[in-house]
C-alpha positions as a printed Julia matrix, in Angstrom:
54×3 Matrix{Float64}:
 37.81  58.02  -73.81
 41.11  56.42  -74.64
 41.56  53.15  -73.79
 43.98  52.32  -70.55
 47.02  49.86  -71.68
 47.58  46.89  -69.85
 50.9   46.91  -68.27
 52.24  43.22  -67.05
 54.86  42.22  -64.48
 58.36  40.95  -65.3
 57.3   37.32  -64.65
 54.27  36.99  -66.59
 56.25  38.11  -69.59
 59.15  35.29  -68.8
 56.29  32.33  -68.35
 54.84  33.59  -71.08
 57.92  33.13  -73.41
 58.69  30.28  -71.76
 55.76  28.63  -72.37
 56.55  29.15  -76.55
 60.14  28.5   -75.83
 59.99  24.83  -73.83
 56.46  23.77  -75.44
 56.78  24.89  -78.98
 53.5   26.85  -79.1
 53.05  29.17  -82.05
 52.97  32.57  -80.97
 49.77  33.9   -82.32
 48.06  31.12  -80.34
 49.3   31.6   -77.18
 48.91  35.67  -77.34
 45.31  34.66  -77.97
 44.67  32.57  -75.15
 46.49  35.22  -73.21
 44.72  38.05  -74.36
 47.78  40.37  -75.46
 48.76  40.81  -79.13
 51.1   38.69  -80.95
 53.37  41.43  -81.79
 53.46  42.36  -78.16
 54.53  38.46  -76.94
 57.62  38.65  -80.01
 58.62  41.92  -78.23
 59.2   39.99  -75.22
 60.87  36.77  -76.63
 62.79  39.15  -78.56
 63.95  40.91  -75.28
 64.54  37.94  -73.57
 66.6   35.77  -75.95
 69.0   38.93  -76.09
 68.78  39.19  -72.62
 66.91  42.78  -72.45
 65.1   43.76  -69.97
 61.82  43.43  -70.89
């Protein structure tokens, strides 16, 4: 069975990058306390720090 990806809302993507943004926590820690992948939480600082939609 293939395994159902996890879709999050607008605003847990913006405290999430916020949270690495006004604290200064390294990315790979926070994705693990968060339970999404690293790569996934660059995607949305990316996005957000060229103002995409993310």
């Amino acid at each position: 069975m293939p395994q159902r990806r996890e879709r999050y809302d607008k605003q847990f993507k913006i405290s999430a990058v916020e949270v690495v943004l006004s604290d200064g926590k390294h990315v790979k820690k926070l994705s693990g306390e968060l339970g999404v992948k690293d790569s996934t939480l660059r995607r949305w600082d990316n996005g957000i720090k060229l103002n995409l939609t993310v």
